[in-house]
C-alpha cells in the first residue's frame, strides 16, 4: 500500500452520551447508573494481564479469569510495587464484569486509572485516602464508564497533554486512545468519558497495539492483525498514514520511545522486534525472539526497550544504533503479559499468567 494513498476511515459522528456515561459529579446527583454489585474481590484472579507504576511508586495490576465458569476480572492498587501481588497488602481493588486486557494510570487526575474490558467497556477507576477518623474504603470507585462495545478493548495508551507552544486549544484535557477487536479506534476525554473521535474502520482486523506520541496530544500509532502499522493525526482530514506492513508478518504490539520521538518499537508475530523511523517508516534495527511478542515497554529515561510475549522469558534491549540484548531471564512459570519500569531506578517489573509479579535490576 502506497504511503500517499488515502487509507483514512470516515470519522464516526458522535452522539450525545447517555446519562450513565457522565462524570463523577453526575454520579453524586444520582444520574449515573453504576453497577450496584461491584465489590472488592476475595482473591486475585490467576491470569495477570497488565501492570503499571505511577510516578509516586503506586502499582496498578489487572487480572482476568480465563479458565473458569465466569470470565470476570479485577483491578488492584498497591501503595508500593514490592507489595504486589500480595492481597493482604493491597490499597484498593474492584471486581469487573469481564476480563481486563489493558489499563494504565492517568496523570493529572489524582489516583485514577483507565481500564479496558473484554465486554468492550472503557472505565475510569479512582481511589482517595480516607479522612482521619473515618472508615477506610478499599473499593476502587467508578468515575465514569462507557457502554459495552461490539469488540473487546485489547489495548490503550494515555495521550500526552497539550501545550501552548504546540497551539493546542484545550491544554487541560486528559485523553486516552483505545483499540478494539472489531478494528475500531477511539480517543476518549477521560474526565467525561466521552469519545471525542471514533475511527470505525481503522483496521480490517483486531487492533493489537496503540502507542501515543511522547509529547504531541494529537498523534499516535496503531497496529493490527491486518498486518498494518499506521500513524494517526486526529487534526488531519486524512488522519492515517501507513508506516509499515503488507508482508506475511503481523504486528502485535508497539511502543513509542519517550526519549526519541523519531523511534517506534514494533513487536511481530514472528518474534521479531523492530525499530521504525516514525517519519519514514524505515526499519533501522531489528532483533528476534523465539515466540510472538505481546508487550513492549521503554525505559522512561534510557534507550532501553523491554519485551515479553508468548513465553516465560523477559528481555531488555539497548536501542543505541542497533538492538543489543542487555538482559534476559526466565523467571516466570507461564506466559508474561505485562511490563513496567520503576520510575526512579533501572528496575523492571513483570506480571504473567502464573499470578506472579517479579522484578529484576537491568544493567
Short mmCIF file of C-alpha atoms in Angstrom, two decimals:
data_model
loop_
_atom_site.label_atom_id
_atom_site.label_comp_id
_atom_site.label_asym_id
_atom_site.label_seq_id
_atom_site.Cartn_x
_atom_site.Cartn_y
_atom_site.Cartn_z
CA UNK A 1 0.00 0.00 0.00
CA UNK A 2 1.47 3.34 -1.05
CA UNK A 3 2.02 5.82 1.79
CA UNK A 4 0.38 8.58 -0.25
CA UNK A 5 -2.80 6.60 -0.77
CA UNK A 6 -5.81 7.74 1.25
CA UNK A 7 -6.39 4.99 3.79
CA UNK A 8 -8.18 7.13 6.37
CA UNK A 9 -11.56 5.82 7.52
CA UNK A 10 -14.51 8.09 7.94
CA UNK A 11 -14.85 9.72 11.33
CA UNK A 12 -17.98 8.43 13.03
CA UNK A 13 -20.32 11.20 14.18
CA UNK A 14 -20.57 11.14 17.95
CA UNK A 15 -23.99 11.01 19.59
CA UNK A 16 -24.67 12.72 22.92
CA UNK A 17 -23.60 10.37 25.72
CA UNK A 18 -26.32 8.60 27.72
CA UNK A 19 -26.97 9.77 31.27
CA UNK A 20 -25.00 6.94 32.82
CA UNK A 21 -21.91 7.94 30.86
CA UNK A 22 -21.43 11.23 32.75
CA UNK A 23 -18.57 12.25 35.10
CA UNK A 24 -18.48 11.78 38.84
CA UNK A 25 -20.50 14.91 39.70
CA UNK A 26 -23.50 13.31 37.97
CA UNK A 27 -22.89 10.18 40.00
CA UNK A 28 -23.25 12.28 43.14
CA UNK A 29 -26.54 13.66 41.78
CA UNK A 30 -27.88 10.18 41.14
CA UNK A 31 -27.78 10.44 37.35
CA UNK A 32 -25.17 7.77 36.69
CA UNK A 33 -26.36 4.18 36.75
CA UNK A 34 -23.43 2.24 38.12
CA UNK A 35 -23.31 -1.48 38.79
CA UNK A 36 -24.66 -1.93 42.33
CA UNK A 37 -22.98 -5.31 42.82
CA UNK A 38 -19.40 -4.02 42.46
CA UNK A 39 -17.26 -5.30 45.30
CA UNK A 40 -13.73 -5.96 46.47
CA UNK A 41 -12.68 -9.41 45.20
CA UNK A 42 -11.93 -12.08 47.78
CA UNK A 43 -8.86 -13.23 45.85
CA UNK A 44 -6.84 -12.20 42.84
CA UNK A 45 -7.63 -13.85 39.51
CA UNK A 46 -4.90 -16.15 38.21
CA UNK A 47 -4.10 -14.55 34.86
CA UNK A 48 -2.32 -11.22 35.43
CA UNK A 49 -2.74 -9.13 32.27
CA UNK A 50 -1.20 -5.68 32.79
CA UNK A 51 0.94 -3.74 35.21
CA UNK A 52 1.65 -0.01 35.51
CA UNK A 53 3.64 2.06 38.01
CA UNK A 54 2.82 5.67 38.84
CA UNK A 55 5.50 8.32 39.36
CA UNK A 56 4.92 8.19 43.13
CA UNK A 57 5.58 4.43 43.20
CA UNK A 58 2.00 3.13 43.33
CA UNK A 59 1.36 -0.01 41.27
CA UNK A 60 -1.73 -0.90 39.23
CA UNK A 61 -2.44 -4.54 38.41
CA UNK A 62 -5.13 -6.10 36.23
CA UNK A 63 -6.14 -9.77 36.36
CA UNK A 64 -8.55 -11.97 34.40
CA UNK A 65 -10.14 -15.34 34.98
CA UNK A 66 -9.66 -17.06 31.62
CA UNK A 67 -10.33 -20.70 32.52
CA UNK A 68 -13.24 -20.62 34.96
CA UNK A 69 -17.01 -20.60 34.52
CA UNK A 70 -17.21 -16.80 34.79
CA UNK A 71 -14.90 -14.75 32.54
CA UNK A 72 -14.52 -11.93 35.07
CA UNK A 73 -11.60 -9.75 36.11
CA UNK A 74 -10.34 -7.45 38.83
CA UNK A 75 -8.15 -4.37 39.20
CA UNK A 76 -5.79 -3.88 42.16
CA UNK A 77 -3.95 -0.85 43.55
CA UNK A 78 -0.85 -1.17 45.74
CA UNK A 79 0.95 1.69 47.51
CA UNK A 80 4.34 0.10 46.76
CA UNK A 81 5.41 -2.06 43.83
CA UNK A 82 7.06 -4.51 46.22
CA UNK A 83 3.66 -5.26 47.83
CA UNK A 84 2.18 -6.82 44.66
CA UNK A 85 0.62 -9.32 44.25
CA UNK A 86 0.05 -9.92 47.98
CA UNK A 87 -3.71 -9.36 48.51
CA UNK A 88 -3.03 -8.86 52.20
CA UNK A 89 -1.18 -5.63 51.40
CA UNK A 90 -3.40 -4.06 48.73
CA UNK A 91 -4.69 -0.48 48.97
CA UNK A 92 -7.88 -0.75 46.92
CA UNK A 93 -9.45 -3.14 44.41
CA UNK A 94 -12.56 -3.79 42.34
CA UNK A 95 -14.21 -6.72 40.59
CA UNK A 96 -15.02 -6.20 36.90
CA UNK A 97 -17.74 -7.77 34.76
CA UNK A 98 -15.23 -9.26 32.31
CA UNK A 99 -11.51 -9.72 31.76
CA UNK A 100 -9.22 -6.66 31.74
CA UNK A 101 -6.60 -6.92 28.95
CA UNK A 102 -5.25 -3.38 29.42
CA UNK A 103 -5.05 -0.50 31.84
CA UNK A 104 -2.91 2.48 32.85
CA UNK A 105 -2.65 5.24 35.41
CA UNK A 106 -3.97 8.68 34.38
CA UNK A 107 -1.61 11.58 35.00
CA UNK A 108 -3.12 14.77 36.32
CA UNK A 109 -6.29 13.31 37.90
CA UNK A 110 -5.01 12.10 41.25
CA UNK A 111 -5.02 8.34 41.85
CA UNK A 112 -7.08 7.31 38.84
CA UNK A 113 -6.69 4.72 36.12
CA UNK A 114 -8.37 3.81 32.84
CA UNK A 115 -9.01 0.14 32.08
CA UNK A 116 -10.40 -1.73 29.08
CA UNK A 117 -12.59 -4.81 29.39
CA UNK A 118 -13.37 -7.82 27.21
CA UNK A 119 -17.00 -6.64 27.08
CA UNK A 120 -15.84 -3.52 25.22
CA UNK A 121 -16.24 -1.29 28.29
CA UNK A 122 -13.81 1.55 28.99
CA UNK A 123 -13.87 2.52 32.67
CA UNK A 124 -12.17 5.16 34.80
CA UNK A 125 -11.47 3.99 38.36
CA UNK A 126 -10.15 6.03 41.26
CA UNK A 127 -9.31 5.97 44.96
CA UNK A 128 -8.82 8.59 47.64
CA UNK A 129 -7.36 8.06 51.10
CA UNK A 130 -9.95 8.17 53.88
CA UNK A 131 -10.01 11.25 56.07
CA UNK A 132 -8.79 10.92 59.62
CA UNK A 133 -11.43 9.38 61.87
CA UNK A 134 -13.41 7.81 59.01
CA UNK A 135 -13.51 4.21 57.85
CA UNK A 136 -11.01 3.33 55.14
CA UNK A 137 -12.87 2.46 51.91
CA UNK A 138 -10.80 -0.01 49.89
CA UNK A 139 -13.11 -0.17 46.88
CA UNK A 140 -11.93 1.44 43.65
CA UNK A 141 -14.70 3.88 42.70
CA UNK A 142 -16.07 4.23 39.17
CA UNK A 143 -15.68 7.81 37.93
CA UNK A 144 -17.10 7.01 34.51
CA UNK A 145 -17.70 4.12 32.13
CA UNK A 146 -18.70 3.65 28.53
CA UNK A 147 -21.33 1.35 27.14
CA UNK A 148 -20.31 -2.16 26.17
CA UNK A 149 -18.88 -2.21 22.65
CA UNK A 150 -19.02 -4.68 19.79
CA UNK A 151 -15.42 -5.76 20.38
CA UNK A 152 -13.13 -6.32 23.34
CA UNK A 153 -10.86 -3.41 24.28
CA UNK A 154 -7.45 -5.00 23.70
CA UNK A 155 -5.05 -2.07 24.01
CA UNK A 156 -4.89 1.50 25.29
CA UNK A 157 -2.48 4.35 25.98
CA UNK A 158 -2.87 7.77 27.58
CA UNK A 159 -2.17 10.72 25.29
CA UNK A 160 0.25 13.48 26.15
CA UNK A 161 -1.25 16.73 27.49
CA UNK A 162 -1.44 19.73 25.18
CA UNK A 163 0.85 22.74 25.32
CA UNK A 164 0.60 26.43 24.49
CA UNK A 165 3.72 26.14 22.32
CA UNK A 166 2.02 23.46 20.26
CA UNK A 167 -1.05 25.62 19.73
CA UNK A 168 -3.40 23.16 21.42
CA UNK A 169 -6.82 24.62 22.09
CA UNK A 170 -7.52 22.60 25.23
CA UNK A 171 -4.35 22.20 27.28
CA UNK A 172 -6.26 20.88 30.30
CA UNK A 173 -7.79 17.87 28.51
CA UNK A 174 -6.80 14.39 29.65
CA UNK A 175 -7.24 11.82 26.91
CA UNK A 176 -6.58 8.20 26.01
CA UNK A 177 -6.72 6.14 22.83
CA UNK A 178 -8.12 2.60 22.77
CA UNK A 179 -8.11 -0.15 20.17
CA UNK A 180 -10.65 -2.98 19.95
CA UNK A 181 -11.08 -6.43 18.44
CA UNK A 182 -13.62 -5.01 15.98
CA UNK A 183 -10.92 -2.84 14.37
CA UNK A 184 -12.12 0.44 15.94
CA UNK A 185 -10.03 3.21 17.46
CA UNK A 186 -11.47 5.69 19.98
CA UNK A 187 -10.00 8.83 21.51
CA UNK A 188 -11.61 9.46 24.91
CA UNK A 189 -11.86 12.51 27.14
CA UNK A 190 -11.10 10.82 30.45
CA UNK A 191 -12.81 13.46 32.60
CA UNK A 192 -16.19 12.93 30.93
CA UNK A 193 -15.52 9.58 29.24
CA UNK A 194 -16.98 10.88 26.01
CA UNK A 195 -15.43 9.57 22.79
CA UNK A 196 -14.14 12.67 21.02
CA UNK A 197 -13.15 10.73 17.90
CA UNK A 198 -14.03 7.27 16.60
CA UNK A 199 -12.48 5.57 13.58
CA UNK A 200 -14.78 2.56 12.95
CA UNK A 201 -12.70 1.14 10.09
CA UNK A 202 -9.24 1.93 11.39
CA UNK A 203 -8.05 -1.66 10.87
CA UNK A 204 -9.60 -4.51 8.94
CA UNK A 205 -8.91 -6.91 11.82
CA UNK A 206 -8.33 -6.65 15.58
CA UNK A 207 -6.27 -3.71 16.83
CA UNK A 208 -3.36 -5.25 18.75
CA UNK A 209 -1.46 -2.16 19.87
CA UNK A 210 -1.64 1.62 20.27
CA UNK A 211 1.07 3.99 21.46
CA UNK A 212 0.93 7.76 21.97
CA UNK A 213 3.45 10.33 20.80
CA UNK A 214 5.67 11.27 23.77
CA UNK A 215 4.80 14.99 23.58
CA UNK A 216 2.09 15.68 20.96
CA UNK A 217 -1.52 15.07 22.10
CA UNK A 218 -2.95 14.58 18.62
CA UNK A 219 -0.61 11.85 17.30
CA UNK A 220 -0.49 8.13 17.98
CA UNK A 221 0.39 4.88 16.23
CA UNK A 222 -1.70 1.73 15.94
CA UNK A 223 -1.08 -1.79 14.67
CA UNK A 224 -3.39 -4.71 13.97
CA UNK A 225 -3.86 -8.25 12.74
CA UNK A 226 -4.46 -6.88 9.25
CA UNK A 227 -0.67 -6.50 9.13
CA UNK A 228 -0.64 -2.70 9.15
CA UNK A 229 1.24 -0.18 11.30
CA UNK A 230 -0.46 3.22 10.97
CA UNK A 231 0.41 6.74 12.09
CA UNK A 232 -2.59 8.88 13.13
CA UNK A 233 -3.06 12.64 13.39
CA UNK A 234 -6.51 13.49 14.75
CA UNK A 235 -6.28 17.08 13.40
CA UNK A 236 -5.98 15.99 9.77
CA UNK A 237 -8.81 15.45 7.30
CA UNK A 238 -7.00 12.28 6.21
CA UNK A 239 -5.71 11.17 9.62
CA UNK A 240 -3.98 7.87 8.79
CA UNK A 241 -0.60 7.27 7.15
CA UNK A 242 0.89 3.83 6.65
CA UNK A 243 4.27 3.26 8.31
CA UNK A 244 4.86 -0.47 7.78
CA UNK A 245 3.19 -3.78 6.99
CA UNK A 246 1.88 -5.55 3.96
CA UNK A 247 4.13 -8.60 4.32
CA UNK A 248 3.42 -12.01 5.79
CA UNK A 249 4.28 -10.96 9.34
CA UNK A 250 1.70 -9.30 11.62
CA UNK A 251 2.40 -6.61 14.27
CA UNK A 252 1.17 -7.47 17.77
CA UNK A 253 2.37 -4.50 19.87
CA UNK A 254 4.06 -1.13 19.52
CA UNK A 255 5.72 1.44 21.78
CA UNK A 256 6.91 4.99 21.04
CA UNK A 257 10.25 5.89 22.61
CA UNK A 258 9.84 8.57 25.32
CA UNK A 259 13.41 9.80 24.77
CA UNK A 260 13.44 9.82 20.94
CA UNK A 261 10.23 10.82 19.18
CA UNK A 262 11.63 9.57 15.85
CA UNK A 263 11.80 5.95 17.05
CA UNK A 264 8.97 3.43 17.46
CA UNK A 265 9.43 -0.20 18.54
CA UNK A 266 7.13 -2.82 16.99
CA UNK A 267 6.75 -6.45 18.08
CA UNK A 268 5.73 -9.00 15.46
CA UNK A 269 4.06 -12.40 15.32
CA UNK A 270 7.29 -14.00 14.10
CA UNK A 271 9.07 -12.93 17.30
CA UNK A 272 10.88 -10.04 15.61
CA UNK A 273 11.40 -6.76 17.48
CA UNK A 274 11.99 -3.90 15.07
CA UNK A 275 12.74 -0.20 15.40
CA UNK A 276 10.96 2.02 12.88
CA UNK A 277 11.58 5.62 11.93
CA UNK A 278 8.36 7.40 12.94
CA UNK A 279 8.54 9.69 9.89
CA UNK A 280 9.55 7.42 7.03
CA UNK A 281 8.60 4.00 8.44
CA UNK A 282 12.04 2.63 7.56
CA UNK A 283 13.32 -0.16 9.77
CA UNK A 284 16.52 1.00 11.50
CA UNK A 285 17.25 -2.06 13.66
CA UNK A 286 15.84 -5.50 14.47
CA UNK A 287 16.26 -8.47 16.81
CA UNK A 288 14.46 -11.80 17.03
CA UNK A 289 12.85 -13.75 19.86
CA UNK A 290 11.61 -17.32 19.76
CA UNK A 291 7.86 -16.65 20.09
CA UNK A 292 5.26 -13.97 19.20
CA UNK A 293 5.52 -10.64 21.06
CA UNK A 294 2.79 -9.33 23.34
CA UNK A 295 4.14 -6.20 25.07
CA UNK A 296 6.98 -3.69 24.64
CA UNK A 297 7.89 -1.10 27.28
CA UNK A 298 10.54 1.63 27.01
CA UNK A 299 12.63 2.76 29.94
CA UNK A 300 11.45 6.32 30.84
CA UNK A 301 14.98 7.80 30.70
CA UNK A 302 17.25 5.40 28.80
CA UNK A 303 17.17 3.99 25.23
CA UNK A 304 16.20 0.55 26.55
CA UNK A 305 13.13 -1.39 25.49
CA UNK A 306 11.78 -4.41 27.39
CA UNK A 307 9.92 -7.19 25.58
CA UNK A 308 7.69 -10.10 26.55
CA UNK A 309 5.38 -12.43 24.67
CA UNK A 310 4.04 -15.94 24.40
CA UNK A 311 6.80 -17.46 26.52
CA UNK A 312 8.21 -17.17 30.03
CA UNK A 313 11.22 -15.03 29.09
CA UNK A 314 11.66 -11.29 29.63
CA UNK A 315 14.29 -9.50 27.56
CA UNK A 316 15.69 -5.96 27.54
CA UNK A 317 17.42 -4.45 24.50
CA UNK A 318 19.59 -1.37 24.14
CA UNK A 319 18.40 0.68 21.16
CA UNK A 320 21.57 2.69 20.61
CA UNK A 321 22.41 2.37 16.88
CA UNK A 322 21.26 -1.27 16.84
CA UNK A 323 19.25 -3.59 19.08
CA UNK A 324 21.63 -5.26 21.52
CA UNK A 325 20.40 -7.58 24.25
CA UNK A 326 21.18 -6.23 27.73
CA UNK A 327 19.24 -8.69 29.85
CA UNK A 328 17.31 -11.95 29.58
CA UNK A 329 15.68 -14.04 32.30
CA UNK A 330 13.23 -16.92 32.51
CA UNK A 331 11.78 -16.33 35.98
CA UNK A 332 8.09 -16.80 35.21
CA UNK A 333 6.31 -20.15 35.13
CA UNK A 334 3.76 -19.12 32.48
CA UNK A 335 3.45 -16.55 29.69
CA UNK A 336 4.43 -12.97 30.58
CA UNK A 337 1.80 -10.33 29.72
CA UNK A 338 2.72 -7.04 31.41
CA UNK A 339 5.83 -4.88 31.88
CA UNK A 340 6.54 -1.68 33.84
CA UNK A 341 9.70 0.22 34.77
CA UNK A 342 10.22 1.68 38.23
CA UNK A 343 10.08 5.49 37.91
CA UNK A 344 13.33 6.19 39.78
CA UNK A 345 15.59 3.22 39.02
CA UNK A 346 16.56 0.62 36.44
CA UNK A 347 14.24 -1.99 37.96
CA UNK A 348 11.84 -3.72 35.59
CA UNK A 349 8.63 -5.35 36.86
CA UNK A 350 6.68 -8.02 35.01
CA UNK A 351 3.45 -9.95 35.53
CA UNK A 352 2.11 -13.07 33.90
CA UNK A 353 -0.38 -15.90 33.80
CA UNK A 354 1.41 -17.60 36.69
CA UNK A 355 -0.13 -14.99 39.08
CA UNK A 356 3.34 -13.60 39.80
CA UNK A 357 4.78 -10.10 39.86
CA UNK A 358 8.57 -10.26 39.55
CA UNK A 359 11.32 -7.66 39.41
CA UNK A 360 14.89 -7.52 38.18
CA UNK A 361 17.56 -4.79 38.01
CA UNK A 362 18.92 -4.22 34.50
CA UNK A 363 22.41 -3.03 33.74
#
